[in-house]
Coordinates of C-alpha atoms and ligand atoms in Angstrom, one line a residue:
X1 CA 118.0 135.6 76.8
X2 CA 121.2 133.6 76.7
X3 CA 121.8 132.0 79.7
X4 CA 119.7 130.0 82.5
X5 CA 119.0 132.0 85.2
X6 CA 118.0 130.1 88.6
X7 CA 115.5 130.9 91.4
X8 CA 115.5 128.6 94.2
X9 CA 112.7 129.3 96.4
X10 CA 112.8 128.1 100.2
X11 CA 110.9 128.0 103.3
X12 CA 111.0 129.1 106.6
X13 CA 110.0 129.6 110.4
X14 CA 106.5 126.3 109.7
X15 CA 105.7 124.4 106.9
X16 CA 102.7 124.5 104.9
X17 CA 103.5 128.2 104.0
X18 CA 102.6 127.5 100.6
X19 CA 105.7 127.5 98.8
X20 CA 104.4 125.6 96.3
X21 CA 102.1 128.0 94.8
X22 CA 104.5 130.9 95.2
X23 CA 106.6 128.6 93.0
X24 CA 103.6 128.3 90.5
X25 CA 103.0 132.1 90.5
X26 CA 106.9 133.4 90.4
X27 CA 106.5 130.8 86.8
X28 CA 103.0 132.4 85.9
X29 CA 104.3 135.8 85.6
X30 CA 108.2 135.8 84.2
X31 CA 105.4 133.1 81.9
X32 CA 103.3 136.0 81.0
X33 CA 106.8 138.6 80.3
X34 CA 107.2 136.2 77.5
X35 CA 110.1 133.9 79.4
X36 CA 110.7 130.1 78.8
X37 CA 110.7 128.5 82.3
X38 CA 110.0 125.0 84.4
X39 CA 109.7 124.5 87.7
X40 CA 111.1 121.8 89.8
X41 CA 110.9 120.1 93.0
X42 CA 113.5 119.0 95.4
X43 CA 112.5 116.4 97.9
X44 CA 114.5 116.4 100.8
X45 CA 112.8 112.5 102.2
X46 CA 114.8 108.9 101.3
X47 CA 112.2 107.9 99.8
X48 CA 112.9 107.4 95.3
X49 CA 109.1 108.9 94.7
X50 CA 106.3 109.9 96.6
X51 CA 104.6 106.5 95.0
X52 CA 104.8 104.3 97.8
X53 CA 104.0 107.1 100.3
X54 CA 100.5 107.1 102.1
X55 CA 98.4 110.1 101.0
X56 CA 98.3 110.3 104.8
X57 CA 102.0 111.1 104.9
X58 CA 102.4 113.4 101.7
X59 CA 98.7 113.9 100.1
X60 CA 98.0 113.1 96.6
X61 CA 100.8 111.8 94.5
X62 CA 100.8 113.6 91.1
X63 CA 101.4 112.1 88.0
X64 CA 103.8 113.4 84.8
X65 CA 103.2 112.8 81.1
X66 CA 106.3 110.3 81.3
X67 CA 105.2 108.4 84.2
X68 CA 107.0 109.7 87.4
X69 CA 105.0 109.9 90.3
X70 CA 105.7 113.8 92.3
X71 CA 104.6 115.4 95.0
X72 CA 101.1 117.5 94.3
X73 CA 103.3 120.5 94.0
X74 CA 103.5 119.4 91.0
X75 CA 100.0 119.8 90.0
X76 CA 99.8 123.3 91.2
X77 CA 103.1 124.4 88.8
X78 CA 100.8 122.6 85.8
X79 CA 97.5 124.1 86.8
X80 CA 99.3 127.6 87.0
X81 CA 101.1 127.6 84.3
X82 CA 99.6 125.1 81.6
X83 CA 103.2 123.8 81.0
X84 CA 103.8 120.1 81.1
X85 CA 106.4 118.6 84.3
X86 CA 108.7 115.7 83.7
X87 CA 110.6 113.3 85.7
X88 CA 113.2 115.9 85.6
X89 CA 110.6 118.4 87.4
X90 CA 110.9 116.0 90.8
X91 CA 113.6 114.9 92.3
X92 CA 113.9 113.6 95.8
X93 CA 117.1 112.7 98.4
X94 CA 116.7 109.2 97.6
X95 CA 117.4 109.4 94.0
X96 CA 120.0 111.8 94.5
X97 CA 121.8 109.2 96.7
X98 CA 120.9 106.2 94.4
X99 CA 122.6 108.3 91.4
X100 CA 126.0 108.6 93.5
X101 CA 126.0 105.2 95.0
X102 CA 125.3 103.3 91.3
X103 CA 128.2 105.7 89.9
X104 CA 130.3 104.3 93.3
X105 CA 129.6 101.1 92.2
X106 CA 130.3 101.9 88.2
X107 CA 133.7 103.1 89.7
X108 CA 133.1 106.3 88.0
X109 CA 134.7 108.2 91.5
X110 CA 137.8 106.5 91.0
X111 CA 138.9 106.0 94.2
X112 CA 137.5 108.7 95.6
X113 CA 135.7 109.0 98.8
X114 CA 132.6 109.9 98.4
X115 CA 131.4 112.4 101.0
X116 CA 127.8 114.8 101.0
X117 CA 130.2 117.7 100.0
X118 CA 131.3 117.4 97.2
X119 CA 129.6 114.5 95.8
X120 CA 126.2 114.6 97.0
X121 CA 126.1 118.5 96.5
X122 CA 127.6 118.1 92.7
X123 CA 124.7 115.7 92.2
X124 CA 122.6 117.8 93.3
X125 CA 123.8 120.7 91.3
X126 CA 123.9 118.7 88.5
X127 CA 120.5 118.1 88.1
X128 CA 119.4 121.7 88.8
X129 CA 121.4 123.2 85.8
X130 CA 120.6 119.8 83.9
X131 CA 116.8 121.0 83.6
X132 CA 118.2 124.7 82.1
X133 CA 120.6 123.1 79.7
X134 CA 118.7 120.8 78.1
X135 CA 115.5 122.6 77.0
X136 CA 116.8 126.0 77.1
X137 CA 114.9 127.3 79.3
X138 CA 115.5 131.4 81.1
X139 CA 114.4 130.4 84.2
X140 CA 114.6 127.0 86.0
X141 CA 112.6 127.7 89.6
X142 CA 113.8 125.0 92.4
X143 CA 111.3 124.9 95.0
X144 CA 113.0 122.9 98.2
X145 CA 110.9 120.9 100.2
X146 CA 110.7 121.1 104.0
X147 CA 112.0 124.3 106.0
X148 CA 115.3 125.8 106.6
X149 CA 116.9 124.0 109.5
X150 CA 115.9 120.7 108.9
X151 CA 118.7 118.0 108.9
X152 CA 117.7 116.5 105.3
X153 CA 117.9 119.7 103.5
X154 CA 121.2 120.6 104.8
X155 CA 122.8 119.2 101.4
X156 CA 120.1 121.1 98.9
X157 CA 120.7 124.5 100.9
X158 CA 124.6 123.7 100.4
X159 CA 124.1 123.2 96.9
X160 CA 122.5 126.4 97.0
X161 CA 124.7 128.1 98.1
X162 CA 127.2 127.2 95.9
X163 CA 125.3 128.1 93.0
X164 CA 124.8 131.4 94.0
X165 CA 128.7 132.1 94.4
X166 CA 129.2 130.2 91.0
X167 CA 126.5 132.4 89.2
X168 CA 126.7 135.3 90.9
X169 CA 123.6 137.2 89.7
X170 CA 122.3 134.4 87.4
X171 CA 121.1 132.7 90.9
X172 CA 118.8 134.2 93.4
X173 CA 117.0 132.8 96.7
X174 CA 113.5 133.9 97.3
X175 CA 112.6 132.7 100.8
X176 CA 109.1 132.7 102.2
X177 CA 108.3 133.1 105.9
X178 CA 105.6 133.8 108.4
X179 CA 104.7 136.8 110.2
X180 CA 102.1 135.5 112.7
X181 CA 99.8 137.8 114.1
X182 CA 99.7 137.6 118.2
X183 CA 96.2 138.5 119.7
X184 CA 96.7 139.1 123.1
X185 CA 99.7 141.8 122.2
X186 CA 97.7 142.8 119.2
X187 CA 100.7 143.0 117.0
X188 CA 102.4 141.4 114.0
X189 CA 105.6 139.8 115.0
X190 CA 108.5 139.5 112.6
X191 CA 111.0 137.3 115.1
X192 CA 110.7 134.4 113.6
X193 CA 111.6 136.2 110.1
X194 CA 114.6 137.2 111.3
X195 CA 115.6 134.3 112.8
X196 CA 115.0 132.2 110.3
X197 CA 116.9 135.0 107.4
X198 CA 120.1 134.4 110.3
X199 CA 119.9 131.1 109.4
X200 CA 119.9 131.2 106.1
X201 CA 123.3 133.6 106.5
X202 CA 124.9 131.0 109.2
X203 CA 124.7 129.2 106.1
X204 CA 126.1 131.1 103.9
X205 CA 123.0 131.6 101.8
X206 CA 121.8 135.8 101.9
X207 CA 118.1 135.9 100.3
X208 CA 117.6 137.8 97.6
X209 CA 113.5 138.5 98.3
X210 CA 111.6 137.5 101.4
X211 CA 107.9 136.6 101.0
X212 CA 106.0 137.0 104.3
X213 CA 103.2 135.3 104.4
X214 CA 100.8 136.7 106.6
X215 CA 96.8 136.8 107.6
X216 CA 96.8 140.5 108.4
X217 CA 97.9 143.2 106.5
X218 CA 101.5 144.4 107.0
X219 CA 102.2 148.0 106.7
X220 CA 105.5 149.6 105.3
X221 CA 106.9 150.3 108.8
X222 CA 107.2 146.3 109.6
X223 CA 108.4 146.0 105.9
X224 CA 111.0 148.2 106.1
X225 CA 111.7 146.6 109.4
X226 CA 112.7 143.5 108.1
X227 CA 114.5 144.6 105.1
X228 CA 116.8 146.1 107.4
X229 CA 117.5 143.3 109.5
X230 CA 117.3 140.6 106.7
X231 CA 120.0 142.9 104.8
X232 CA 117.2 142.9 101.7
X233 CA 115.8 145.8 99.6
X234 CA 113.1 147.3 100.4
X235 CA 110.9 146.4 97.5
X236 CA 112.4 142.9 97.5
X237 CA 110.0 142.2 100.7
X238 CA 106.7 140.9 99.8
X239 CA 103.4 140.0 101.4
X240 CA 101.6 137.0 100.7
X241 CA 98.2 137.3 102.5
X242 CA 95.8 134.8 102.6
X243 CA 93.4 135.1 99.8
X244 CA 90.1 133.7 98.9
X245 CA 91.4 131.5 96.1
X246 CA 95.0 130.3 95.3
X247 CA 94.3 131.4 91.8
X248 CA 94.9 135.2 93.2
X249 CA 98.1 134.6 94.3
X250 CA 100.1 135.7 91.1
X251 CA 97.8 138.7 90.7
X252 CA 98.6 139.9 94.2
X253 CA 102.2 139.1 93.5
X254 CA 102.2 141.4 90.4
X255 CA 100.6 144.1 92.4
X256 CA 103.1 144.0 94.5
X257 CA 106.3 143.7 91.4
X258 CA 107.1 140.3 92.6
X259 CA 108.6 139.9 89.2
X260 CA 110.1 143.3 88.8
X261 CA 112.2 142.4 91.6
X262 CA 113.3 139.1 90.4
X263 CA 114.0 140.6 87.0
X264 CA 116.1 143.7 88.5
X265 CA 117.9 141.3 90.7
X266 CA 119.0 138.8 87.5
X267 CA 119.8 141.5 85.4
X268 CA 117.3 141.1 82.8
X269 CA 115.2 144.3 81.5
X270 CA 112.0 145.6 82.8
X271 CA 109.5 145.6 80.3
X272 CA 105.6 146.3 80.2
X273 CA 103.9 144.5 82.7
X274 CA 101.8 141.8 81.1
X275 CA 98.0 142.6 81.2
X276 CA 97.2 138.6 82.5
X277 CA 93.8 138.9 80.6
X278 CA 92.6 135.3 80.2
X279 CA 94.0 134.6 84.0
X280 CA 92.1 137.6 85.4
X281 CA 88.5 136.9 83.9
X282 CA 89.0 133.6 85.4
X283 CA 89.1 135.3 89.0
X284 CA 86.3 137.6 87.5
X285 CA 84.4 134.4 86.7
X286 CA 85.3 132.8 89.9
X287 CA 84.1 135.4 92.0
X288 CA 80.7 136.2 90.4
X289 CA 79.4 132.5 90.7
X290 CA 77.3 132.6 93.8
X291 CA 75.1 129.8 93.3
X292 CA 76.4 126.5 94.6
X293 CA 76.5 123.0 93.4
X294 CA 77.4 120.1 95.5
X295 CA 79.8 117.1 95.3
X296 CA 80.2 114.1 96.7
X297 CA 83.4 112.9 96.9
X298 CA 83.4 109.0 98.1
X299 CA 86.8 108.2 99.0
X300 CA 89.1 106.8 101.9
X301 CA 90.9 109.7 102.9
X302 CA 89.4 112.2 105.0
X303 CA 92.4 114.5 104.1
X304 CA 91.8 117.7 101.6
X305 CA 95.4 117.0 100.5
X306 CA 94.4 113.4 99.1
X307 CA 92.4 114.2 95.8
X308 CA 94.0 117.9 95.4
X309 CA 93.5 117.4 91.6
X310 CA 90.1 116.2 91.6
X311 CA 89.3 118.8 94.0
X312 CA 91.0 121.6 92.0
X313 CA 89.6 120.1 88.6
X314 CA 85.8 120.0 89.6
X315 CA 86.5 123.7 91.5
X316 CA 87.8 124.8 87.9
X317 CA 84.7 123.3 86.1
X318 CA 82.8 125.1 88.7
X319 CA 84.1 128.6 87.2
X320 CA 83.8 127.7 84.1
X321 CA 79.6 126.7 84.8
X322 CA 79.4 129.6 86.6
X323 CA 78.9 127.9 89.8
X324 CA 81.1 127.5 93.5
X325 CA 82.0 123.8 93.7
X326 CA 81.0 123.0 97.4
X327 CA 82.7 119.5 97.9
X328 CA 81.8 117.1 100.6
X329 CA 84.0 113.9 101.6
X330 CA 82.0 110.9 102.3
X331 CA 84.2 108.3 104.2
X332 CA 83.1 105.2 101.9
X333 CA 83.7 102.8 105.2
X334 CA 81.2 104.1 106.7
X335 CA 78.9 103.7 103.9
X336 CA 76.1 100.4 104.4
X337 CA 73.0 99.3 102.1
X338 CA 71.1 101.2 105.4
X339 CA 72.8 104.2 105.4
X340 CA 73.8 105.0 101.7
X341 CA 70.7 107.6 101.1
X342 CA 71.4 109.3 104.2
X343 CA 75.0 109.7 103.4
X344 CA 74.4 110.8 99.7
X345 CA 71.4 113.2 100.6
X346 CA 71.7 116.3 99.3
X347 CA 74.7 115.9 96.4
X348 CA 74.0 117.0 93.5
X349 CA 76.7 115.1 91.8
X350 CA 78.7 112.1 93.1
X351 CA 82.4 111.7 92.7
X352 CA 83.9 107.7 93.5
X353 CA 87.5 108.4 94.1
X354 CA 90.9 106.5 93.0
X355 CA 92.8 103.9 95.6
X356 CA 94.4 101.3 96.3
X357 CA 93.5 98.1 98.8
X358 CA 90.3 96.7 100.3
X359 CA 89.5 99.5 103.0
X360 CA 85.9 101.1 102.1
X361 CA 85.4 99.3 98.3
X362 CA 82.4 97.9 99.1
X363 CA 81.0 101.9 100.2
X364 CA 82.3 102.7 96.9
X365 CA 80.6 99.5 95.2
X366 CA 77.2 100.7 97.5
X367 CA 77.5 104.4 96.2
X368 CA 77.9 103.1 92.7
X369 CA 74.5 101.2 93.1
X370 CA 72.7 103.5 94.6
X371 CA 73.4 106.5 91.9
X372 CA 73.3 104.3 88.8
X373 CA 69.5 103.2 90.2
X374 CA 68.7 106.6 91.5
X375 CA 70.3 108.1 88.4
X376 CA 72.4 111.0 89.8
X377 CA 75.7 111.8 87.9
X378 CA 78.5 110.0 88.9
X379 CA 82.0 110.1 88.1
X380 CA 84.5 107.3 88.7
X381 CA 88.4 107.9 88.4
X382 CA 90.4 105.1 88.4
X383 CA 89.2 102.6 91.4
X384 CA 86.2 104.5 91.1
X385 CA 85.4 103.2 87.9
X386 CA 86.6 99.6 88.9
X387 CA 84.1 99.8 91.4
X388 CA 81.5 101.3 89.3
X389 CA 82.0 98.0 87.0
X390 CA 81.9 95.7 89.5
X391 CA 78.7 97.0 91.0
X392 CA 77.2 96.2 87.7
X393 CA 78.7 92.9 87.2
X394 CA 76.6 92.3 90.7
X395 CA 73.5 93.9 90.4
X396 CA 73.0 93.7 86.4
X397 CA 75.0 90.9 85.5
X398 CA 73.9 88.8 88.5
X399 CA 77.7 87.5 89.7
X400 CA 77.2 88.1 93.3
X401 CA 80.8 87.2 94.1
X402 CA 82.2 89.4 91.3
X403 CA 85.3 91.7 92.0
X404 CA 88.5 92.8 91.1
X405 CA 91.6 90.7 91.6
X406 CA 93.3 93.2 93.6
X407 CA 90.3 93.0 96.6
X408 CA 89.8 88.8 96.1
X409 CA 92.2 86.5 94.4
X410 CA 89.6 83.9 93.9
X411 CA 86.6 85.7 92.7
X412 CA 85.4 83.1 90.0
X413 CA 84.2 86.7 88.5
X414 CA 87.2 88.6 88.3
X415 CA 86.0 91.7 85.7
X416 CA 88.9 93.9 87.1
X417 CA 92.0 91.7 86.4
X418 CA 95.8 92.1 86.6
X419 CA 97.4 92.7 83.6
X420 CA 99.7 90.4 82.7
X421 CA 102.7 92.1 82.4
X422 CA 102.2 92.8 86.2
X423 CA 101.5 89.6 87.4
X424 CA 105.6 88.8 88.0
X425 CA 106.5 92.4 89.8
X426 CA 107.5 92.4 92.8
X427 CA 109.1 95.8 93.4
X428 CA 106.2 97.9 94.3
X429 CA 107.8 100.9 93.8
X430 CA 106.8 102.7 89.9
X431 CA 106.1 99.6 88.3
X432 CA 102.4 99.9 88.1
X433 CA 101.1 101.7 84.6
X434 CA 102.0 104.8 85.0
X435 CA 101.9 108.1 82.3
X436 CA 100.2 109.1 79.4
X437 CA 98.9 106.9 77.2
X438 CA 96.4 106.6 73.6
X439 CA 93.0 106.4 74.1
X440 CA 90.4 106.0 70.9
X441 CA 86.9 106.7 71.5
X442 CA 84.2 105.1 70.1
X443 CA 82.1 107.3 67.7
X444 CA 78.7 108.3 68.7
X445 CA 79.3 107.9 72.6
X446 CA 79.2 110.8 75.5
X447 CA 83.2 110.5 75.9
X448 CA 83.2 111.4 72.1
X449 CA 81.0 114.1 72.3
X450 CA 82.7 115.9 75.1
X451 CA 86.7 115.4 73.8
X452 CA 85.0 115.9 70.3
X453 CA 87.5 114.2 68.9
X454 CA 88.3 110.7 68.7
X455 CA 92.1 110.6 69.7
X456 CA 93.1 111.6 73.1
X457 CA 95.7 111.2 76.0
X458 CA 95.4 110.9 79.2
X459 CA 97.9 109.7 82.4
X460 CA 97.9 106.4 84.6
X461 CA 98.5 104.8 87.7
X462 CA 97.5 101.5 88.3
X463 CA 98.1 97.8 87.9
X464 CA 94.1 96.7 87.2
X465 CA 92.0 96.5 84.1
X466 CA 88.9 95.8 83.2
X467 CA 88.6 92.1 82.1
X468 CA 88.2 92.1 78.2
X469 CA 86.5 88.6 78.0
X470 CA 83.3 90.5 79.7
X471 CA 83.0 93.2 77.6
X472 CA 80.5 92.0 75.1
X473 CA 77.8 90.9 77.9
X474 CA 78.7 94.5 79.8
X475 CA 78.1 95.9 76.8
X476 CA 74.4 94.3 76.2
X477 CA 73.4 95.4 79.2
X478 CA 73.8 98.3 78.8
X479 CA 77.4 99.2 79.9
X480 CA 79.2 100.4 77.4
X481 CA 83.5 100.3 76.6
X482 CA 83.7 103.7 74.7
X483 CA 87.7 104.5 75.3
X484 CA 90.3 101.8 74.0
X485 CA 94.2 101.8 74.1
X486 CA 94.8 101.4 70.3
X487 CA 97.9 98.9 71.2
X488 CA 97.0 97.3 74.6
X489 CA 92.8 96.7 73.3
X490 CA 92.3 97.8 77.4
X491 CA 89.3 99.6 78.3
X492 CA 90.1 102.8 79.3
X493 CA 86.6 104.2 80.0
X494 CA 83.1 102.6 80.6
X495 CA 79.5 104.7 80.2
X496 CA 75.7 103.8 80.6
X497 CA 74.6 106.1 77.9
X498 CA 70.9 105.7 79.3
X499 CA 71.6 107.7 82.6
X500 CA 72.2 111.2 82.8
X501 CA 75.6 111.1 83.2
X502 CA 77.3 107.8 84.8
X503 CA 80.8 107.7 83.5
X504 CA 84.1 105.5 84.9
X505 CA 87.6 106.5 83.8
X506 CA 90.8 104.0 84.1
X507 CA 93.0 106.8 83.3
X508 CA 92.9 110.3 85.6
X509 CA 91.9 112.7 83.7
X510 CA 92.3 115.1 86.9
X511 CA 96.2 115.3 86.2
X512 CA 95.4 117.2 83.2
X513 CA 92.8 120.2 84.1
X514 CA 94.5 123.7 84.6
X515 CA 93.3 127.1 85.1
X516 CA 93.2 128.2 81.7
X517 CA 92.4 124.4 80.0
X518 CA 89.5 123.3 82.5
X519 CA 88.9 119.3 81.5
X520 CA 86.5 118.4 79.5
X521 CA 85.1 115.7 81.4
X522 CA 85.0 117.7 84.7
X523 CA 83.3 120.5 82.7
X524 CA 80.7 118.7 81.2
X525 CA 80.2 116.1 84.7
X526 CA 79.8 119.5 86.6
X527 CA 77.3 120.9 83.9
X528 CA 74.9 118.0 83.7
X529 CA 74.9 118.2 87.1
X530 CA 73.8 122.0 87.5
X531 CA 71.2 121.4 84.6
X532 CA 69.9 118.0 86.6
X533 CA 69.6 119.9 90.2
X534 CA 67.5 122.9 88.4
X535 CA 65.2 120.2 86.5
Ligands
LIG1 N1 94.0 99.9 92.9 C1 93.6 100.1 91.5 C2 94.7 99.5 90.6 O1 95.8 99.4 90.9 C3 93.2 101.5 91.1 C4 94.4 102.5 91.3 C5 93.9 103.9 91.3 O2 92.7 104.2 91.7 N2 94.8 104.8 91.0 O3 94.4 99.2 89.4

């Protein structure tokens, strides 16, 4: 194929309509028909990166391979489609401004005022076709955040717009709405379709296909209904009901030519319809596992949104263990010394979750004791396993005041430090250690066994370590440093190879999991588990 072709897929009528996984599975199957394609997101918010965000405000923030920190849209275009995101996947408002005000300042305009059309717009532009050009890709999907009508997307939609008269066919608009179903006149309403397709058109922008996403059924009449008063062909209106899984989506998406459309509308030929074989025994797989296993997750966010890929990685280790994940948050606040069994009772398997700041460490530093001495696999990512260390500096090495730096400045046991490097930053914004980096595991450990193999890569975000000058007393007491950055000499994973499974992770290996390429570690954490409930 010789030239990019461009999907940008919008929202409309609420958010939360799931754009991002319509996103995922419009890549999955031109994927599948053999296409080269990314997916990007457009933020419309100030902020640079979601990094500074609250998962409160925006969820988890998802890490790339080169150390930009996205929105957890992100994650689902990885999971999906196994292909790696870059900074270039994620862009937001505020580095789209930042971009034209540093060339303001270079003097690059020359003399120019510099307006939202055109400058903001070219930018904007810019960094769409950008993506295509420079890895040759056939398809470069542009998912817009927020819904049609808002004030800060005015500039993306313009953009848009644009394109599509520029490229003519080579640019097409698939816009997802909601047909909500009202009770009391028993019907399925498509008003707020329509409205929100006119406002798409009062912008100059005519959508291409229109995904309705729905709870009930719609029949052909209310398709055909819309299609005529959205201007849109008839098969270019799709359902999207809800489904079981997420994972189901492309499949129903297929059924329904999703991607015949897209390809019809481009230009491009229709071939065979890919079979989706290893993607379909994974549903298979998914659906047969009845018996349940259940997860802990200690954490600080009662939000779903907040660990998505921990979530989504211990639900794909699930499938492939033949069991159904059932997850359960655990507030770590609220966990005491008195309450700690109560609040664990009945977990199979106990995750201790990533953060930042003092709120509910010592629950996680309580939850750590009481499944190292109660040994019930546990899994600590990132925070988690700074926690898991400095229960064991506590309990086994007897420093009763030990901690990490970032909870207590003058611990005189400070096993989680700052890394030098950091100590002088004062920007918090993507300066902590962020991306993939080495890892060499030690021979002869549990990591080792489960990579089998003794280089690996895995992403970060943090600004703590574990504190080197302990390692050899950790280490004789039974805690062991199996995972070290070749350069750097930091400790990237810690594991008491006495317990059943009782392993701490500085890196986040949750990033990585996907559909077809379940981790590892989430795999083997979820099978222990199943084979130390049925003991
Ligand atoms: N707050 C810790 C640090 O900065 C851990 C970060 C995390 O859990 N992602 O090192």
């Amino acid at each position: 194929m010789a030239e990019t072709k461009y999907i940008f897929v919008t929202g409309g009528v609420v958010s939360s309509l799931g754009k991002g996984i319509i996103s995922a599975s419009i890549g999955k199957l031109l994927q599948a028909r053999g296409y080269n394609i990314t997916i990007q997101k457009f933020d419309p918010y100030i902020n640079i990166d979601p990094g500074t965000l609250n998962p409160y405000e925006h969820g988890e923030c998802y890490v790339t391979v080169d150390g930009m920190e996205t929105d957890l849209d992100l994650g689902h275009y990885e999971r999906f489609t196994g292909i790696q995101t870059t900074k270039a996947n994620s862009m937001t408002t505020g580095r789209i401004y930042k971009a034209v005000i540093d060339k303001e300042r270079r003097g690059d305009y020359l003399g120019k005022t510099i307006q939202v059309v055109p400058h903001i717009t070219d930018e904007i532009k810019r960094n769409i076709k950008l993506l295509g050009q420079k890895y040759h890709y056939d398809f470069v999907i542009t998912e817009i955040g927020g819904t049609i009508g808002d004030i800060e997307s005015a500039p993306f939609m313009e953009a848009i717009r644009q394109m599509k008269w520029e490229l003519g066919k080579r640019a097409i608009n698939i816009h997802l709405t909601y047909v909500p179903y009202l009770k009391a006149a028993g019907e399925l309403k498509t008003k707020p379709t329509q409205h929100s397709v006119k406002e798409l058109q009062s912008i100059g922008i005519q959508p291409d296909i229109l995904v309705l996403r729905t709870e009930k059924n719609l029949n052909d009449a209310i398709r055909k209904k819309v299609a005529a008063f959205c201007n849109v062909d008839f098969d270019c209106v799709v359902q999207s009901e809800d489904l079981p899984s997420i994972y189901e989506v492309p499949v129903n998406m297929q059924n329904q030519r999703l991607d015949e459309a897209i390809l019809r509308k481009v230009g491009e030929p229709i071939g065979k319809t890919p079979t989706l074989g290893p993607w379909k025994e994974f549903i298979e797989r998914r659906k047969h596992a009845k018996e349940i296993i259940n997860i802990g997750l200690v954490g600080k966010y009662d939000l779903q949104d907040a660990y998505k890929s921990i979530r989504e990685s211990l639900s794909h280790a699930g499938t492939y263990n033949d069991h159904k994940v059932n997850i359960s948050f655990i507030n770590s606040e609220a966990i005491t010394e008195a309450n700690v069994a109560d609040k664990l009772a009945g977990q199979d398997g106990i995750m201790i979750c990533p953060g930042f700041g003092q709120r509910g460490i010592e629950g996680k530093v309580i939850a750590a004791h009481y499944t190292r001495t109660h040994d019930i696999p546990t899994f600590g990512i990132c925070l988690g396993m700074q926690m898991m260390v400095v229960e064991f500096a506590r309990n086994v090495l007897g420093y009763a005041d030990a901690n990490s730096r970032e909870m207590d400045e003058k611990t005189s046991h400070n096993v989680i430090d700052i890394m030098e490097e950091q100590k002088n930053i004062s920007n918090m914004g993507g300066t902590m250690r962020l991306g993939a980096y080495e890892c060499v595991l030690k021979q002869g450990s549990r990591v080792f066994d489960i990579y089998k193999k003794e280089n690996i890569q895995e992403r970060h975000r943090h600004r703590y370590e574990f504190n080197n000058e302990y390692q050899a007393e950790f280490e004789k007491h039974g805690m062991k440093c199996v995972g070290k950055n070749p350069e750097s000499d930091l400790v990237e994973i810690v594991e008491i190879p006495s317990l059943k499974w009782y392993i701490g992770t500085q890196y986040h290996p949750e990033y990585q999991s996907t559909v077809l390429k379940p981790h590892p570690l989430f795999v083997d954490f979820v099978k222990t588990t199943i084979a130390n409930k049925k003991k």
